mmCIF file of C-alpha atoms and ligand atoms in Angstrom:
data_model
loop_
_atom_site.group_PDB
_atom_site.id
_atom_site.type_symbol
_atom_site.label_atom_id
_atom_site.label_comp_id
_atom_site.label_asym_id
_atom_site.label_seq_id
_atom_site.Cartn_x
_atom_site.Cartn_y
_atom_site.Cartn_z
ATOM 1 C CA MET U 12 -25.350 -103.717 32.270
ATOM 2 C CA ALA U 13 -28.281 -103.263 29.722
ATOM 3 C CA GLU U 14 -27.724 -102.343 26.275
ATOM 4 C CA LYS U 15 -28.372 -98.428 25.427
ATOM 5 C CA PRO U 16 -31.439 -98.089 23.051
ATOM 6 C CA ILE U 17 -30.521 -97.130 19.503
ATOM 7 C CA ILE U 18 -33.307 -95.491 17.852
ATOM 8 C CA LEU U 19 -34.129 -95.210 13.745
ATOM 9 C CA GLY U 20 -35.335 -91.848 12.939
ATOM 10 C CA ILE U 21 -37.075 -90.924 9.681
ATOM 11 C CA GLU U 22 -38.151 -87.885 8.198
ATOM 12 C CA THR U 23 -39.633 -87.114 5.139
ATOM 13 C CA SER U 24 -42.550 -84.194 5.850
ATOM 14 C CA CYS U 25 -41.360 -81.824 2.723
ATOM 15 C CA ASP U 26 -38.529 -81.560 0.362
ATOM 16 C CA GLU U 27 -35.886 -83.966 2.553
ATOM 17 C CA THR U 28 -35.373 -87.472 2.414
ATOM 18 C CA ALA U 29 -33.459 -88.232 5.814
ATOM 19 C CA VAL U 30 -32.389 -91.217 7.680
ATOM 20 C CA SER U 31 -30.589 -90.908 11.010
ATOM 21 C CA ILE U 32 -29.569 -93.913 13.562
ATOM 22 C CA ILE U 33 -28.442 -92.664 16.855
ATOM 23 C CA LYS U 34 -27.790 -94.446 20.489
ATOM 24 C CA ASP U 35 -28.254 -92.903 23.913
ATOM 25 C CA ASN U 36 -25.276 -92.245 26.049
ATOM 26 C CA ASP U 37 -24.694 -92.256 29.637
ATOM 27 C CA ASN U 38 -23.557 -88.590 29.566
ATOM 28 C CA GLY U 39 -27.257 -87.659 28.501
ATOM 29 C CA VAL U 40 -26.218 -86.780 24.861
ATOM 30 C CA PRO U 41 -27.259 -89.275 22.418
ATOM 31 C CA GLU U 42 -24.172 -90.207 19.919
ATOM 32 C CA ILE U 43 -25.693 -89.370 16.110
ATOM 33 C CA LEU U 44 -24.304 -92.861 14.269
ATOM 34 C CA SER U 45 -25.692 -92.039 11.367
ATOM 35 C CA ASN U 46 -27.317 -88.903 10.030
ATOM 36 C CA ILE U 47 -28.346 -88.852 5.853
ATOM 37 C CA ILE U 48 -30.145 -86.357 4.248
ATOM 38 C CA SER U 49 -31.065 -86.086 0.582
ATOM 39 C CA SER U 50 -32.274 -82.665 -0.633
ATOM 40 C CA GLN U 51 -34.444 -82.510 -3.731
ATOM 41 C CA PHE U 52 -33.370 -79.038 -4.579
ATOM 42 C CA ASP U 53 -32.947 -79.643 -8.238
ATOM 43 C CA VAL U 54 -36.343 -81.217 -8.201
ATOM 44 C CA HIS U 55 -38.205 -78.098 -7.422
ATOM 45 C CA LYS U 56 -35.747 -75.226 -8.050
ATOM 46 C CA GLU U 57 -37.334 -74.164 -11.632
ATOM 47 C CA PHE U 58 -40.881 -73.895 -9.874
ATOM 48 C CA GLY U 59 -39.913 -71.495 -7.499
ATOM 49 C CA GLY U 60 -40.870 -74.045 -4.629
ATOM 50 C CA VAL U 61 -41.950 -77.202 -3.162
ATOM 51 C CA VAL U 62 -44.165 -79.203 -5.740
ATOM 52 C CA PRO U 63 -45.995 -81.689 -3.597
ATOM 53 C CA GLU U 64 -46.473 -84.591 -5.954
ATOM 54 C CA LEU U 65 -42.891 -84.677 -7.456
ATOM 55 C CA ALA U 66 -41.610 -84.065 -3.486
ATOM 56 C CA ALA U 67 -43.532 -87.406 -2.771
ATOM 57 C CA ARG U 68 -42.224 -89.081 -5.723
ATOM 58 C CA SER U 69 -38.729 -88.557 -5.109
ATOM 59 C CA HIS U 70 -39.215 -89.843 -1.535
ATOM 60 C CA VAL U 71 -40.433 -92.498 -2.708
ATOM 61 C CA GLU U 72 -37.718 -93.394 -5.146
ATOM 62 C CA LYS U 73 -34.879 -92.536 -2.155
ATOM 63 C CA ILE U 74 -36.079 -93.641 1.084
ATOM 64 C CA ASP U 75 -34.957 -97.402 0.575
ATOM 65 C CA LEU U 76 -31.396 -96.197 -0.502
ATOM 66 C CA ILE U 77 -31.100 -93.213 1.994
ATOM 67 C CA ALA U 78 -32.424 -95.984 4.845
ATOM 68 C CA LYS U 79 -29.437 -98.702 3.570
ATOM 69 C CA LYS U 80 -26.895 -96.052 3.820
ATOM 70 C CA ALA U 81 -28.024 -94.900 7.130
ATOM 71 C CA ILE U 82 -27.536 -98.337 8.791
ATOM 72 C CA LYS U 83 -24.411 -99.275 6.739
ATOM 73 C CA ASP U 84 -22.774 -95.897 7.711
ATOM 74 C CA SER U 85 -24.154 -96.239 11.870
ATOM 75 C CA GLY U 86 -22.353 -99.643 12.002
ATOM 76 C CA VAL U 87 -24.716 -101.083 13.825
ATOM 77 C CA SER U 88 -27.005 -104.114 12.320
ATOM 78 C CA LEU U 89 -30.743 -104.016 11.837
ATOM 79 C CA ASN U 90 -31.225 -106.372 14.466
ATOM 80 C CA SER U 91 -29.661 -104.109 17.420
ATOM 81 C CA ILE U 92 -32.361 -101.289 16.728
ATOM 82 C CA SER U 93 -34.552 -100.917 19.665
ATOM 83 C CA ALA U 94 -37.348 -98.304 17.570
ATOM 84 C CA ILE U 95 -38.695 -96.641 14.492
ATOM 85 C CA SER U 96 -39.517 -93.257 15.170
ATOM 86 C CA ALA U 97 -40.811 -90.860 12.015
ATOM 87 C CA THR U 98 -42.583 -87.824 11.316
ATOM 88 C CA TYR U 99 -45.955 -88.163 11.048
ATOM 89 C CA GLY U 100 -47.212 -84.274 10.819
ATOM 90 C CA PRO U 101 -47.012 -81.101 10.092
ATOM 91 C CA GLY U 102 -46.317 -81.405 6.438
ATOM 92 C CA LEU U 103 -47.230 -82.367 2.997
ATOM 93 C CA ILE U 104 -49.880 -85.616 3.744
ATOM 94 C CA VAL U 105 -48.396 -87.316 0.390
ATOM 95 C CA CYS U 106 -44.841 -86.926 1.369
ATOM 96 C CA LEU U 107 -45.417 -87.571 5.386
ATOM 97 C CA SER U 108 -47.140 -90.712 3.896
ATOM 98 C CA VAL U 109 -44.137 -92.272 2.495
ATOM 99 C CA GLY U 110 -42.027 -92.102 5.343
ATOM 100 C CA LEU U 111 -44.952 -92.981 7.946
ATOM 101 C CA SER U 112 -45.527 -96.526 5.696
ATOM 102 C CA PHE U 113 -41.672 -97.195 5.536
ATOM 103 C CA ALA U 114 -41.325 -96.662 9.035
ATOM 104 C CA LYS U 115 -44.192 -98.887 10.046
ATOM 105 C CA GLY U 116 -43.113 -101.726 7.483
ATOM 106 C CA LEU U 117 -39.901 -101.571 9.225
ATOM 107 C CA SER U 118 -40.953 -101.814 12.883
ATOM 108 C CA SER U 119 -43.520 -104.616 12.097
ATOM 109 C CA THR U 120 -40.922 -106.727 10.043
ATOM 110 C CA LEU U 121 -38.161 -106.077 13.117
ATOM 111 C CA GLY U 122 -40.937 -106.702 15.695
ATOM 112 C CA ILE U 123 -39.642 -103.307 17.644
ATOM 113 C CA PRO U 124 -41.894 -100.383 18.501
ATOM 114 C CA PHE U 125 -43.012 -97.557 15.896
ATOM 115 C CA ILE U 126 -43.014 -93.904 17.501
ATOM 116 C CA GLY U 127 -44.641 -91.094 15.779
ATOM 117 C CA VAL U 128 -42.892 -87.833 16.155
ATOM 118 C CA ASN U 129 -44.360 -84.164 15.654
ATOM 119 C CA HIS U 130 -41.634 -82.615 13.576
ATOM 120 C CA LEU U 131 -41.830 -79.265 15.195
ATOM 121 C CA GLU U 132 -40.644 -81.070 17.951
ATOM 122 C CA GLY U 133 -38.349 -82.346 16.612
ATOM 123 C CA HIS U 134 -36.854 -78.876 15.919
ATOM 124 C CA ALA U 135 -37.594 -78.242 19.545
ATOM 125 C CA LEU U 136 -35.357 -80.679 20.569
ATOM 126 C CA SER U 137 -32.294 -80.955 17.930
ATOM 127 C CA PRO U 138 -30.083 -79.023 20.505
ATOM 128 C CA LYS U 139 -30.385 -82.320 22.851
ATOM 129 C CA LEU U 140 -28.135 -83.985 20.211
ATOM 130 C CA HIS U 141 -25.189 -82.040 21.538
ATOM 131 C CA ASP U 142 -26.019 -79.946 24.838
ATOM 132 C CA LYS U 143 -28.053 -80.889 27.882
ATOM 133 C CA ILE U 144 -30.987 -78.767 28.428
ATOM 134 C CA GLN U 145 -32.968 -78.693 31.235
ATOM 135 C CA TYR U 146 -36.919 -77.947 30.921
ATOM 136 C CA PRO U 147 -38.531 -75.667 31.115
ATOM 137 C CA TYR U 148 -36.886 -73.588 28.342
ATOM 138 C CA LEU U 149 -37.792 -70.713 25.768
ATOM 139 C CA LEU U 150 -38.297 -71.813 22.302
ATOM 140 C CA LEU U 151 -37.969 -69.616 19.218
ATOM 141 C CA LEU U 152 -38.808 -71.662 16.268
ATOM 142 C CA ILE U 153 -38.177 -70.360 12.902
ATOM 143 C CA SER U 154 -38.530 -72.815 9.861
ATOM 144 C CA GLY U 155 -40.197 -72.436 6.639
ATOM 145 C CA GLY U 156 -43.678 -73.225 7.351
ATOM 146 C CA HIS U 157 -43.523 -71.998 11.563
ATOM 147 C CA SER U 158 -42.358 -68.795 13.470
ATOM 148 C CA GLN U 159 -43.285 -69.290 17.047
ATOM 149 C CA TYR U 160 -42.260 -68.192 20.847
ATOM 150 C CA LEU U 161 -42.875 -71.498 23.077
ATOM 151 C CA SER U 162 -41.995 -72.361 26.670
ATOM 152 C CA VAL U 163 -40.986 -76.048 26.256
ATOM 153 C CA ASN U 164 -42.243 -77.427 29.502
ATOM 154 C CA GLY U 165 -41.472 -81.266 28.906
ATOM 155 C CA LEU U 166 -41.564 -83.609 26.438
ATOM 156 C CA GLY U 167 -45.113 -83.071 24.648
ATOM 157 C CA ASN U 168 -45.822 -80.324 26.843
ATOM 158 C CA TYR U 169 -45.909 -76.955 25.101
ATOM 159 C CA LYS U 170 -47.297 -73.571 25.871
ATOM 160 C CA ARG U 171 -47.138 -71.190 22.911
ATOM 161 C CA LEU U 172 -46.493 -67.284 23.804
ATOM 162 C CA GLY U 173 -46.222 -66.199 20.307
ATOM 163 C CA THR U 174 -46.584 -66.865 16.807
ATOM 164 C CA THR U 175 -46.744 -65.072 13.339
ATOM 165 C CA ILE U 176 -49.982 -64.058 12.504
ATOM 166 C CA ASP U 177 -49.349 -64.517 8.446
ATOM 167 C CA ASP U 178 -46.043 -65.390 6.837
ATOM 168 C CA ALA U 179 -43.073 -67.777 8.024
ATOM 169 C CA LEU U 180 -39.713 -65.730 8.538
ATOM 170 C CA GLY U 181 -38.563 -68.315 6.275
ATOM 171 C CA GLU U 182 -41.040 -67.885 3.726
ATOM 172 C CA ALA U 183 -40.282 -63.970 4.327
ATOM 173 C CA PHE U 184 -36.724 -64.892 3.426
ATOM 174 C CA ASP U 185 -37.809 -67.069 0.601
ATOM 175 C CA LYS U 186 -40.269 -64.366 -0.988
ATOM 176 C CA THR U 187 -37.360 -61.651 -0.541
ATOM 177 C CA ALA U 188 -34.363 -63.625 -2.510
ATOM 178 C CA LYS U 189 -37.274 -64.853 -5.008
ATOM 179 C CA LEU U 190 -37.786 -60.821 -6.029
ATOM 180 C CA LEU U 191 -34.370 -60.124 -6.026
ATOM 181 C CA GLY U 192 -33.849 -62.931 -8.852
ATOM 182 C CA ILE U 193 -32.620 -65.524 -6.080
ATOM 183 C CA GLU U 194 -33.427 -69.143 -6.486
ATOM 184 C CA PHE U 195 -35.675 -71.165 -4.338
ATOM 185 C CA PRO U 196 -34.964 -71.525 -1.148
ATOM 186 C CA GLY U 197 -32.973 -68.256 -1.241
ATOM 187 C CA GLY U 198 -32.834 -67.423 2.742
ATOM 188 C CA PRO U 199 -29.067 -68.595 3.007
ATOM 189 C CA LYS U 200 -28.258 -66.736 -0.147
ATOM 190 C CA ILE U 201 -29.947 -63.410 1.156
ATOM 191 C CA GLU U 202 -27.163 -63.597 4.004
ATOM 192 C CA GLU U 203 -24.524 -63.878 1.469
ATOM 193 C CA TYR U 204 -25.992 -60.828 -0.553
ATOM 194 C CA ALA U 205 -26.433 -58.795 2.873
ATOM 195 C CA ARG U 206 -22.790 -58.918 3.953
ATOM 196 C CA LYS U 207 -22.019 -56.804 0.107
ATOM 197 C CA GLY U 208 -24.836 -54.344 1.190
ATOM 198 C CA ASP U 209 -25.294 -51.340 3.323
ATOM 199 C CA PRO U 210 -28.142 -52.034 6.086
ATOM 200 C CA ASN U 211 -29.215 -48.256 6.704
ATOM 201 C CA LYS U 212 -30.099 -47.621 2.766
ATOM 202 C CA TYR U 213 -33.837 -48.664 2.912
ATOM 203 C CA GLU U 214 -36.039 -48.260 5.608
ATOM 204 C CA LEU U 215 -38.801 -51.305 5.804
ATOM 205 C CA PRO U 216 -41.722 -51.346 7.936
ATOM 206 C CA LYS U 217 -41.796 -53.726 11.256
ATOM 207 C CA PRO U 218 -45.422 -54.843 11.728
ATOM 208 C CA ILE U 219 -46.749 -55.268 14.644
ATOM 209 C CA ILE U 220 -43.848 -54.445 16.319
ATOM 210 C CA ASN U 221 -45.005 -52.601 19.584
ATOM 211 C CA LYS U 222 -48.302 -54.330 20.117
ATOM 212 C CA GLY U 223 -49.437 -58.078 19.753
ATOM 213 C CA GLY U 224 -47.146 -59.471 22.625
ATOM 214 C CA CYS U 225 -44.363 -61.794 20.652
ATOM 215 C CA ASN U 226 -46.624 -62.525 18.224
ATOM 216 C CA LEU U 227 -44.822 -61.562 14.794
ATOM 217 C CA SER U 228 -45.906 -60.487 11.095
ATOM 218 C CA PHE U 229 -43.586 -60.379 8.162
ATOM 219 C CA ALA U 230 -46.512 -60.045 5.203
ATOM 220 C CA GLY U 231 -45.969 -56.503 5.195
ATOM 221 C CA LEU U 232 -42.264 -56.571 4.515
ATOM 222 C CA LYS U 233 -42.917 -58.357 1.383
ATOM 223 C CA THR U 234 -44.844 -55.964 -0.239
ATOM 224 C CA ALA U 235 -42.664 -53.140 0.874
ATOM 225 C CA ILE U 236 -39.905 -55.093 -1.006
ATOM 226 C CA LEU U 237 -41.539 -55.467 -3.877
ATOM 227 C CA ARG U 238 -41.834 -51.646 -4.207
ATOM 228 C CA ILE U 239 -38.767 -51.208 -3.747
ATOM 229 C CA THR U 240 -37.508 -53.852 -6.103
ATOM 230 C CA LYS U 241 -39.149 -52.343 -9.205
ATOM 231 C CA LYS U 242 -37.218 -49.498 -8.638
ATOM 232 C CA ILE U 243 -33.957 -51.009 -8.578
ATOM 233 C CA LYS U 244 -31.256 -51.672 -11.168
ATOM 234 C CA THR U 245 -27.827 -52.639 -9.950
ATOM 235 C CA ASP U 246 -26.394 -55.610 -7.991
ATOM 236 C CA GLN U 247 -24.956 -53.068 -5.644
ATOM 237 C CA GLU U 248 -29.040 -51.680 -4.936
ATOM 238 C CA LYS U 249 -29.640 -55.581 -4.038
ATOM 239 C CA PHE U 250 -27.267 -56.268 -1.942
ATOM 240 C CA ASP U 251 -27.791 -53.011 -0.131
ATOM 241 C CA LEU U 252 -31.936 -53.633 -0.002
ATOM 242 C CA ALA U 253 -30.669 -57.479 1.313
ATOM 243 C CA ALA U 254 -28.728 -55.925 3.865
ATOM 244 C CA SER U 255 -31.648 -53.745 5.055
ATOM 245 C CA PHE U 256 -34.077 -56.603 5.324
ATOM 246 C CA GLN U 257 -31.691 -58.730 7.348
ATOM 247 C CA LYS U 258 -31.101 -55.626 9.236
ATOM 248 C CA THR U 259 -34.848 -55.291 9.981
ATOM 249 C CA ILE U 260 -35.655 -59.081 10.729
ATOM 250 C CA GLU U 261 -32.687 -58.942 13.397
ATOM 251 C CA ASP U 262 -34.146 -55.550 14.955
ATOM 252 C CA ILE U 263 -37.809 -57.348 14.865
ATOM 253 C CA LEU U 264 -36.850 -60.525 16.341
ATOM 254 C CA ILE U 265 -34.696 -58.387 19.241
ATOM 255 C CA ILE U 266 -37.887 -56.679 20.464
ATOM 256 C CA LYS U 267 -40.067 -59.510 20.170
ATOM 257 C CA THR U 268 -37.336 -61.750 22.028
ATOM 258 C CA LYS U 269 -37.576 -59.171 24.812
ATOM 259 C CA VAL U 270 -40.950 -59.692 25.317
ATOM 260 C CA ALA U 271 -40.882 -63.559 24.857
ATOM 261 C CA PHE U 272 -38.229 -63.090 27.829
ATOM 262 C CA ASP U 273 -40.613 -61.524 30.032
ATOM 263 C CA GLU U 274 -43.731 -63.624 29.522
ATOM 264 C CA PHE U 275 -41.717 -66.749 29.944
ATOM 265 C CA LYS U 276 -40.597 -65.747 33.258
ATOM 266 C CA LYS U 277 -44.045 -64.796 34.241
ATOM 267 C CA LEU U 278 -44.838 -68.393 33.665
ATOM 268 C CA ASN U 279 -41.489 -69.870 35.309
ATOM 269 C CA SER U 280 -41.672 -68.087 38.956
ATOM 270 C CA ASN U 281 -39.614 -65.281 37.609
ATOM 271 C CA ASN U 282 -36.693 -67.807 36.135
ATOM 272 C CA SER U 283 -35.317 -67.341 32.929
ATOM 273 C CA GLY U 284 -33.513 -70.221 31.775
ATOM 274 C CA SER U 285 -31.910 -71.680 28.102
ATOM 275 C CA PHE U 286 -33.327 -70.077 24.770
ATOM 276 C CA VAL U 287 -33.213 -72.355 22.186
ATOM 277 C CA VAL U 288 -33.467 -70.863 18.683
ATOM 278 C CA ALA U 289 -34.419 -73.790 15.963
ATOM 279 C CA GLY U 290 -35.318 -74.559 12.413
ATOM 280 C CA GLY U 291 -33.996 -73.657 9.340
ATOM 281 C CA VAL U 292 -33.874 -70.184 9.914
ATOM 282 C CA ALA U 293 -31.764 -70.420 12.914
ATOM 283 C CA ALA U 294 -28.611 -71.270 10.331
ATOM 284 C CA ASN U 295 -28.596 -67.599 9.656
ATOM 285 C CA LYS U 296 -25.140 -66.048 11.427
ATOM 286 C CA GLY U 297 -26.589 -62.615 11.558
ATOM 287 C CA ILE U 298 -29.756 -63.491 13.693
ATOM 288 C CA ARG U 299 -27.468 -65.875 15.547
ATOM 289 C CA LYS U 300 -24.829 -63.502 16.757
ATOM 290 C CA LYS U 301 -28.137 -60.729 18.110
ATOM 291 C CA LEU U 302 -29.597 -63.252 19.853
ATOM 292 C CA ILE U 303 -26.861 -64.456 21.680
ATOM 293 C CA GLU U 304 -26.073 -60.913 22.712
ATOM 294 C CA LEU U 305 -29.104 -60.205 23.975
ATOM 295 C CA SER U 306 -29.648 -63.268 25.755
ATOM 296 C CA ASN U 307 -26.458 -62.827 27.605
ATOM 297 C CA LYS U 308 -27.535 -59.457 28.692
ATOM 298 C CA ASN U 309 -30.808 -60.890 30.094
ATOM 299 C CA ASN U 310 -29.393 -63.697 31.696
ATOM 300 C CA PHE U 311 -30.486 -66.370 29.524
ATOM 301 C CA ASN U 312 -28.527 -69.274 28.151
ATOM 302 C CA PRO U 313 -28.834 -69.221 24.590
ATOM 303 C CA ILE U 314 -28.182 -72.497 22.538
ATOM 304 C CA PHE U 315 -28.443 -73.016 19.074
ATOM 305 C CA PRO U 316 -28.564 -76.551 17.031
ATOM 306 C CA ASP U 317 -25.045 -77.393 15.000
ATOM 307 C CA LEU U 318 -25.617 -75.755 11.500
ATOM 308 C CA LYS U 319 -26.263 -79.399 9.988
ATOM 309 C CA LEU U 320 -29.308 -79.593 12.515
ATOM 310 C CA CYS U 321 -30.658 -76.353 11.818
ATOM 311 C CA GLY U 322 -32.286 -77.455 8.818
ATOM 312 C CA ASP U 323 -34.651 -81.015 8.444
ATOM 313 C CA ASN U 324 -32.977 -83.945 9.429
ATOM 314 C CA ALA U 325 -33.954 -87.567 10.576
ATOM 315 C CA ALA U 326 -31.657 -87.270 13.882
ATOM 316 C CA MET U 327 -34.008 -84.624 15.323
ATOM 317 C CA ILE U 328 -36.779 -87.096 15.034
ATOM 318 C CA ALA U 329 -34.843 -90.025 16.121
ATOM 319 C CA MET U 330 -34.052 -87.442 19.314
ATOM 320 C CA VAL U 331 -37.240 -87.254 20.252
ATOM 321 C CA GLY U 332 -37.879 -90.896 19.203
ATOM 322 C CA LEU U 333 -35.618 -91.598 22.201
ATOM 323 C CA GLU U 334 -37.145 -89.354 24.548
ATOM 324 C CA LYS U 335 -40.481 -91.157 23.727
ATOM 325 C CA PHE U 336 -38.795 -94.768 23.907
ATOM 326 C CA LYS U 337 -37.325 -93.865 27.489
ATOM 327 C CA ASN U 338 -40.925 -93.071 28.359
ATOM 328 C CA LYS U 339 -42.152 -96.165 26.840
ATOM 329 C CA GLN U 340 -44.272 -93.685 24.876
ATOM 330 C CA PHE U 341 -45.436 -96.344 21.298
ATOM 331 C CA ASP U 342 -48.044 -95.695 18.715
ATOM 332 C CA SER U 343 -50.169 -98.106 17.120
ATOM 333 C CA LEU U 344 -49.685 -98.837 13.326
ATOM 334 C CA ASP U 345 -52.710 -96.797 12.236
ATOM 335 C CA LEU U 346 -51.344 -93.479 13.478
ATOM 336 C CA PRO U 347 -52.235 -91.486 10.023
ATOM 337 C CA ALA U 348 -50.235 -88.983 8.968
ATOM 338 C CA SER U 349 -51.631 -85.226 10.511
ATOM 339 C CA PRO U 350 -50.832 -82.529 7.900
ATOM 340 C CA ARG U 351 -51.511 -79.689 10.417
ATOM 341 C CA LEU U 352 -50.631 -81.147 13.736
ATOM 342 C CA PRO U 353 -49.639 -78.430 16.417
ATOM 343 C CA LEU U 354 -47.192 -78.288 19.352
ATOM 344 C CA ASP U 355 -49.569 -76.230 21.568
ATOM 345 C CA LYS U 356 -53.019 -78.206 20.837
ATOM 346 C CA ASN U 357 -54.572 -75.170 22.992
ATOM 347 C CA ALA U 358 -53.341 -72.561 21.328
ATOM 348 C CA LYS U 359 -56.027 -70.560 18.881
ATOM 349 C CA PHE U 360 -55.022 -70.749 15.145
ATOM 350 C CA LEU U 361 -54.354 -66.906 14.600
ATOM 351 C CA LYS U 362 -53.474 -67.400 10.765
ATOM 352 C CA GLY U 363 -55.339 -64.795 8.430
ATOM 353 C CA ALA U 364 -57.340 -61.845 8.678
ATOM 354 C CA GLY U 365 -59.618 -60.623 11.769
ATOM 355 C CA VAL U 366 -57.002 -60.849 13.710
ATOM 356 C CA VAL U 367 -57.468 -58.884 16.862
ATOM 357 C CA LEU U 368 -54.027 -58.422 18.713
HETATM 358 O O1 KG4 Z 411 -36.944 -76.043 9.055
HETATM 359 P P1 KG4 Z 411 -36.503 -75.987 7.838
HETATM 360 O O2 KG4 Z 411 -35.330 -76.829 6.754
HETATM 361 O O3 KG4 Z 411 -37.377 -76.607 7.045
HETATM 362 C C1 KG4 Z 411 -38.901 -76.126 7.563
HETATM 363 O O4 KG4 Z 411 -39.527 -76.996 8.178
HETATM 364 O O5 KG4 Z 411 -39.666 -75.590 6.949
HETATM 365 O O6 KG4 Z 411 -36.378 -74.465 7.267
HETATM 366 C C2 KG4 Z 411 -36.161 -73.901 5.787
HETATM 367 C C3 KG4 Z 411 -36.170 -72.623 5.592
HETATM 368 C C4 KG4 Z 411 -36.196 -71.928 4.105
HETATM 369 O O7 KG4 Z 411 -37.712 -71.126 4.347
HETATM 370 C C5 KG4 Z 411 -34.915 -71.070 4.143
HETATM 371 O O8 KG4 Z 411 -34.653 -70.420 3.176
HETATM 372 C C6 KG4 Z 411 -34.507 -70.837 5.347
HETATM 373 O O9 KG4 Z 411 -35.267 -71.972 6.153
HETATM 374 N N1 KG4 Z 411 -33.069 -70.731 5.506
HETATM 375 C C7 KG4 Z 411 -32.782 -69.510 6.352
HETATM 376 C C8 KG4 Z 411 -31.055 -69.892 5.693
HETATM 377 N N2 KG4 Z 411 -30.785 -71.145 5.887
HETATM 378 C C9 KG4 Z 411 -32.190 -71.710 5.771
HETATM 379 N N3 KG4 Z 411 -33.050 -67.979 6.206
HETATM 380 C C10 KG4 Z 411 -32.282 -67.378 6.599
HETATM 381 N N4 KG4 Z 411 -30.579 -67.687 6.064
HETATM 382 C C11 KG4 Z 411 -30.314 -68.820 6.529
HETATM 383 N N5 KG4 Z 411 -28.611 -68.935 6.499
HETATM 384 ZN ZN1 ZN Z 412 -38.720 -78.126 10.018
#
């Protein structure tokens, strides 16, 4: 019997240096042999956000070591790796370039195929590392840079149903956290604060809730929170504001997801299917609980990546690499980094003023 393909994945699109090795399996769910993630949390925390040049320098310093560790932990020899896959966009160009160059060098030295991967497709396919999922499925991608509903019709085949017209959801969590005096990235901390507060204490806006299909908007929330934070003094008031924010987000996602369910069914002969929620914000327990309840009520099968696969990682990049490898979709070594790479190439740019909903 032929050996199963083994893929090495590399992720350096933002502030995580990550390398992973996965192996295909007979049961259709690959085995993660190693999954090393080195976060740059300490490099950027004093700046309240990711500083591209510092991020790129840190990738350069660490990539070799992280790759060596991933290979050692996997227990496989370099010679048994079938292909190298790496994120080529979207992301910070100086960061993408580090992982890409490293991947291309490795592929050329080992004489094996190089496969460029869209970071967002990595998130989209991340639960395939532990669940068998049939195409088409509905995807809600919620991360630090993106918030989109998509119909995932196949590998590389996406139809965007809705997107944010301003801030991404992770960005909204991080901005709220900053206003509450929490260090970047504050998303996870907001959840902790929310557990100690009263979700009904503050009424917050739900922008474009009854219009614009399943498009999303979060910028108005930040303005409202800024106004409230100027008046609050006690820790309890901070907890109440975090709880009110968390509840508002859950309410928005419940309403917009119902619209997305209908749009997905319209596109797919009225069939439901799996509903995958991926990206860093998919780690939020409150959102997970609410969207699982909603899916069950609406005949969709909810699937969330394991918590360690929600944030940026290289196993998801290797997962896409594996599917492309099986289709013999290889890239040439002059594939450039693509900082604004979309998932649905036909979707219109919706960001900014002048959007007619
Ligand atoms: O997917 P990801 O790791 O990176 C991007 O591709 O953007 O997502 C990072 C985002 C950050 O904004 C972070 O605050 C948010 O995900 N996040 C959370 C939680 N964990 C991470 N937001 C809300 N609740 C969480 N538990
Ligand atoms: Zn990401």
